[in-house]
Amino acid sequence: MKWLTLELVKKHLRVESDYEDDLLSMYAESAEDTVLNTTGRTLEELIEMGGGEKVPTPIVHASLLLVGVSYQFRTPITPTTLSYVDYSYNTILKPYVRLADKTAES
């Protein structure tokens, strides 16, 4: 995992057993990749935005939201189920989303 830890994920989900550690790790990795794809940024860029040592706390928060949805709804997510997470997730990540391709020439 890039910035989430299994310990943090389990604490967020209030999971005490080790029975689903592999599943939780997969959800966490997927959430991190989704955040990177949503923001259009690299891990290094996010760490720089967090002061150079770790990703910003809102990035961790948004990632945990995704892990929670994946854990709670293990079947396909319907628009109704997703609606309450979608707004929070997008609001949290909005300041970190790349709005333009920095490699494009003027």
PDB file of N, CA and C in Angstrom, residues 8 16-17 25 29-33 43 46 50 53-55 61 68-70 73 75 80 87-88 90 99 102:
ATOM      1  N   LEU A   8      -4.575   1.129   9.957  1.00  0.00           N
ATOM      2  CA  LEU A   8      -5.499   2.254   9.825  1.00  0.00           C
ATOM      3  C   LEU A   8      -6.817   1.826   9.192  1.00  0.00           C
ATOM      4  N   GLU A  16     -11.448  -6.242  13.986  1.00  0.00           N
ATOM      5  CA  GLU A  16     -10.443  -6.676  14.954  1.00  0.00           C
ATOM      6  C   GLU A  16      -9.741  -7.976  14.569  1.00  0.00           C
ATOM      7  N   SER A  17     -10.359  -8.776  13.725  1.00  0.00           N
ATOM      8  CA  SER A  17      -9.755 -10.064  13.365  1.00  0.00           C
ATOM      9  C   SER A  17      -8.792  -9.891  12.187  1.00  0.00           C
ATOM     10  N   SER A  25      -6.547  -5.335   2.328  1.00  0.00           N
ATOM     11  CA  SER A  25      -5.366  -4.817   1.628  1.00  0.00           C
ATOM     12  C   SER A  25      -5.679  -4.548   0.161  1.00  0.00           C
ATOM     13  N   GLU A  29      -5.481  -0.881  -1.651  1.00  0.00           N
ATOM     14  CA  GLU A  29      -4.678  -0.626  -2.848  1.00  0.00           C
ATOM     15  C   GLU A  29      -5.542  -0.093  -3.981  1.00  0.00           C
ATOM     16  N   SER A  30      -6.712  -0.647  -4.133  1.00  0.00           N
ATOM     17  CA  SER A  30      -7.640  -0.178  -5.155  1.00  0.00           C
ATOM     18  C   SER A  30      -8.062   1.264  -4.882  1.00  0.00           C
ATOM     19  N   ALA A  31      -8.340   1.582  -3.634  1.00  0.00           N
ATOM     20  CA  ALA A  31      -8.732   2.946  -3.264  1.00  0.00           C
ATOM     21  C   ALA A  31      -7.610   3.937  -3.555  1.00  0.00           C
ATOM     22  N   GLU A  32      -6.395   3.570  -3.228  1.00  0.00           N
ATOM     23  CA  GLU A  32      -5.255   4.455  -3.493  1.00  0.00           C
ATOM     24  C   GLU A  32      -5.087   4.693  -4.995  1.00  0.00           C
ATOM     25  N   ASP A  33      -5.189   3.640  -5.778  1.00  0.00           N
ATOM     26  CA  ASP A  33      -5.082   3.789  -7.235  1.00  0.00           C
ATOM     27  C   ASP A  33      -6.217   4.650  -7.782  1.00  0.00           C
ATOM     28  N   LEU A  43       2.074   9.766  -6.909  1.00  0.00           N
ATOM     29  CA  LEU A  43       2.282   9.660  -5.468  1.00  0.00           C
ATOM     30  C   LEU A  43       3.256  10.737  -5.001  1.00  0.00           C
ATOM     31  N   LEU A  46       1.552  14.105  -4.677  1.00  0.00           N
ATOM     32  CA  LEU A  46       0.691  14.184  -3.506  1.00  0.00           C
ATOM     33  C   LEU A  46       1.515  14.331  -2.229  1.00  0.00           C
ATOM     34  N   GLY A  50       1.600  17.403   0.514  1.00  0.00           N
ATOM     35  CA  GLY A  50       1.413  17.154   1.937  1.00  0.00           C
ATOM     36  C   GLY A  50       2.578  17.633   2.790  1.00  0.00           C
ATOM     37  N   GLU A  53       6.505  14.853   3.264  1.00  0.00           N
ATOM     38  CA  GLU A  53       6.741  13.637   4.033  1.00  0.00           C
ATOM     39  C   GLU A  53       5.640  12.598   3.879  1.00  0.00           C
ATOM     40  N   LYS A  54       4.408  13.053   3.660  1.00  0.00           N
ATOM     41  CA  LYS A  54       3.289  12.123   3.517  1.00  0.00           C
ATOM     42  C   LYS A  54       2.194  12.795   2.696  1.00  0.00           C
ATOM     43  N   VAL A  55       1.255  12.006   2.222  1.00  0.00           N
ATOM     44  CA  VAL A  55       0.142  12.586   1.466  1.00  0.00           C
ATOM     45  C   VAL A  55      -0.733  13.392   2.423  1.00  0.00           C
ATOM     46  N   HIS A  61      -8.308  10.433   3.992  1.00  0.00           N
ATOM     47  CA  HIS A  61      -9.736  10.392   4.307  1.00  0.00           C
ATOM     48  C   HIS A  61     -10.543   9.881   3.112  1.00  0.00           C
ATOM     49  N   GLY A  68     -14.228   1.838   2.796  1.00  0.00           N
ATOM     50  CA  GLY A  68     -15.453   1.562   3.536  1.00  0.00           C
ATOM     51  C   GLY A  68     -16.597   1.137   2.637  1.00  0.00           C
ATOM     52  N   VAL A  69     -16.736   1.804   1.507  1.00  0.00           N
ATOM     53  CA  VAL A  69     -17.793   1.441   0.560  1.00  0.00           C
ATOM     54  C   VAL A  69     -17.539   0.047  -0.008  1.00  0.00           C
ATOM     55  N   SER A  70     -16.295  -0.221  -0.367  1.00  0.00           N
ATOM     56  CA  SER A  70     -15.967  -1.544  -0.915  1.00  0.00           C
ATOM     57  C   SER A  70     -16.231  -2.646   0.095  1.00  0.00           C
ATOM     58  N   PHE A  73     -20.305  -2.746   0.855  1.00  0.00           N
ATOM     59  CA  PHE A  73     -21.119  -3.157  -0.291  1.00  0.00           C
ATOM     60  C   PHE A  73     -20.262  -4.033  -1.198  1.00  0.00           C
ATOM     61  N   THR A  75     -21.164  -6.216  -3.244  1.00  0.00           N
ATOM     62  CA  THR A  75     -21.832  -6.505  -4.507  1.00  0.00           C
ATOM     63  C   THR A  75     -21.816  -5.225  -5.331  1.00  0.00           C
ATOM     64  N   THR A  80     -27.983   4.715  -5.977  1.00  0.00           N
ATOM     65  CA  THR A  80     -28.484   5.112  -4.668  1.00  0.00           C
ATOM     66  C   THR A  80     -27.433   4.892  -3.593  1.00  0.00           C
ATOM     67  N   TYR A  87     -20.447  12.467  -3.283  1.00  0.00           N
ATOM     68  CA  TYR A  87     -20.327  13.889  -2.968  1.00  0.00           C
ATOM     69  C   TYR A  87     -19.162  14.143  -2.022  1.00  0.00           C
ATOM     70  N   SER A  88     -19.070  13.381  -0.961  1.00  0.00           N
ATOM     71  CA  SER A  88     -17.979  13.561   0.010  1.00  0.00           C
ATOM     72  C   SER A  88     -16.626  13.318  -0.637  1.00  0.00           C
ATOM     73  N   ASN A  90     -15.700  13.427  -3.837  1.00  0.00           N
ATOM     74  CA  ASN A  90     -15.339  14.459  -4.807  1.00  0.00           C
ATOM     75  C   ASN A  90     -15.031  15.795  -4.139  1.00  0.00           C
ATOM     76  N   LEU A  99      -5.985  20.138 -13.024  1.00  0.00           N
ATOM     77  CA  LEU A  99      -6.948  20.717 -13.959  1.00  0.00           C
ATOM     78  C   LEU A  99      -6.406  20.851 -15.363  1.00  0.00           C
ATOM     79  N   LYS A 102       0.230  19.424 -17.249  1.00  0.00           N
ATOM     80  CA  LYS A 102       1.390  20.293 -17.065  1.00  0.00           C
ATOM     81  C   LYS A 102       2.472  20.042 -18.117  1.00  0.00           C
TER      82      LYS A 102
END
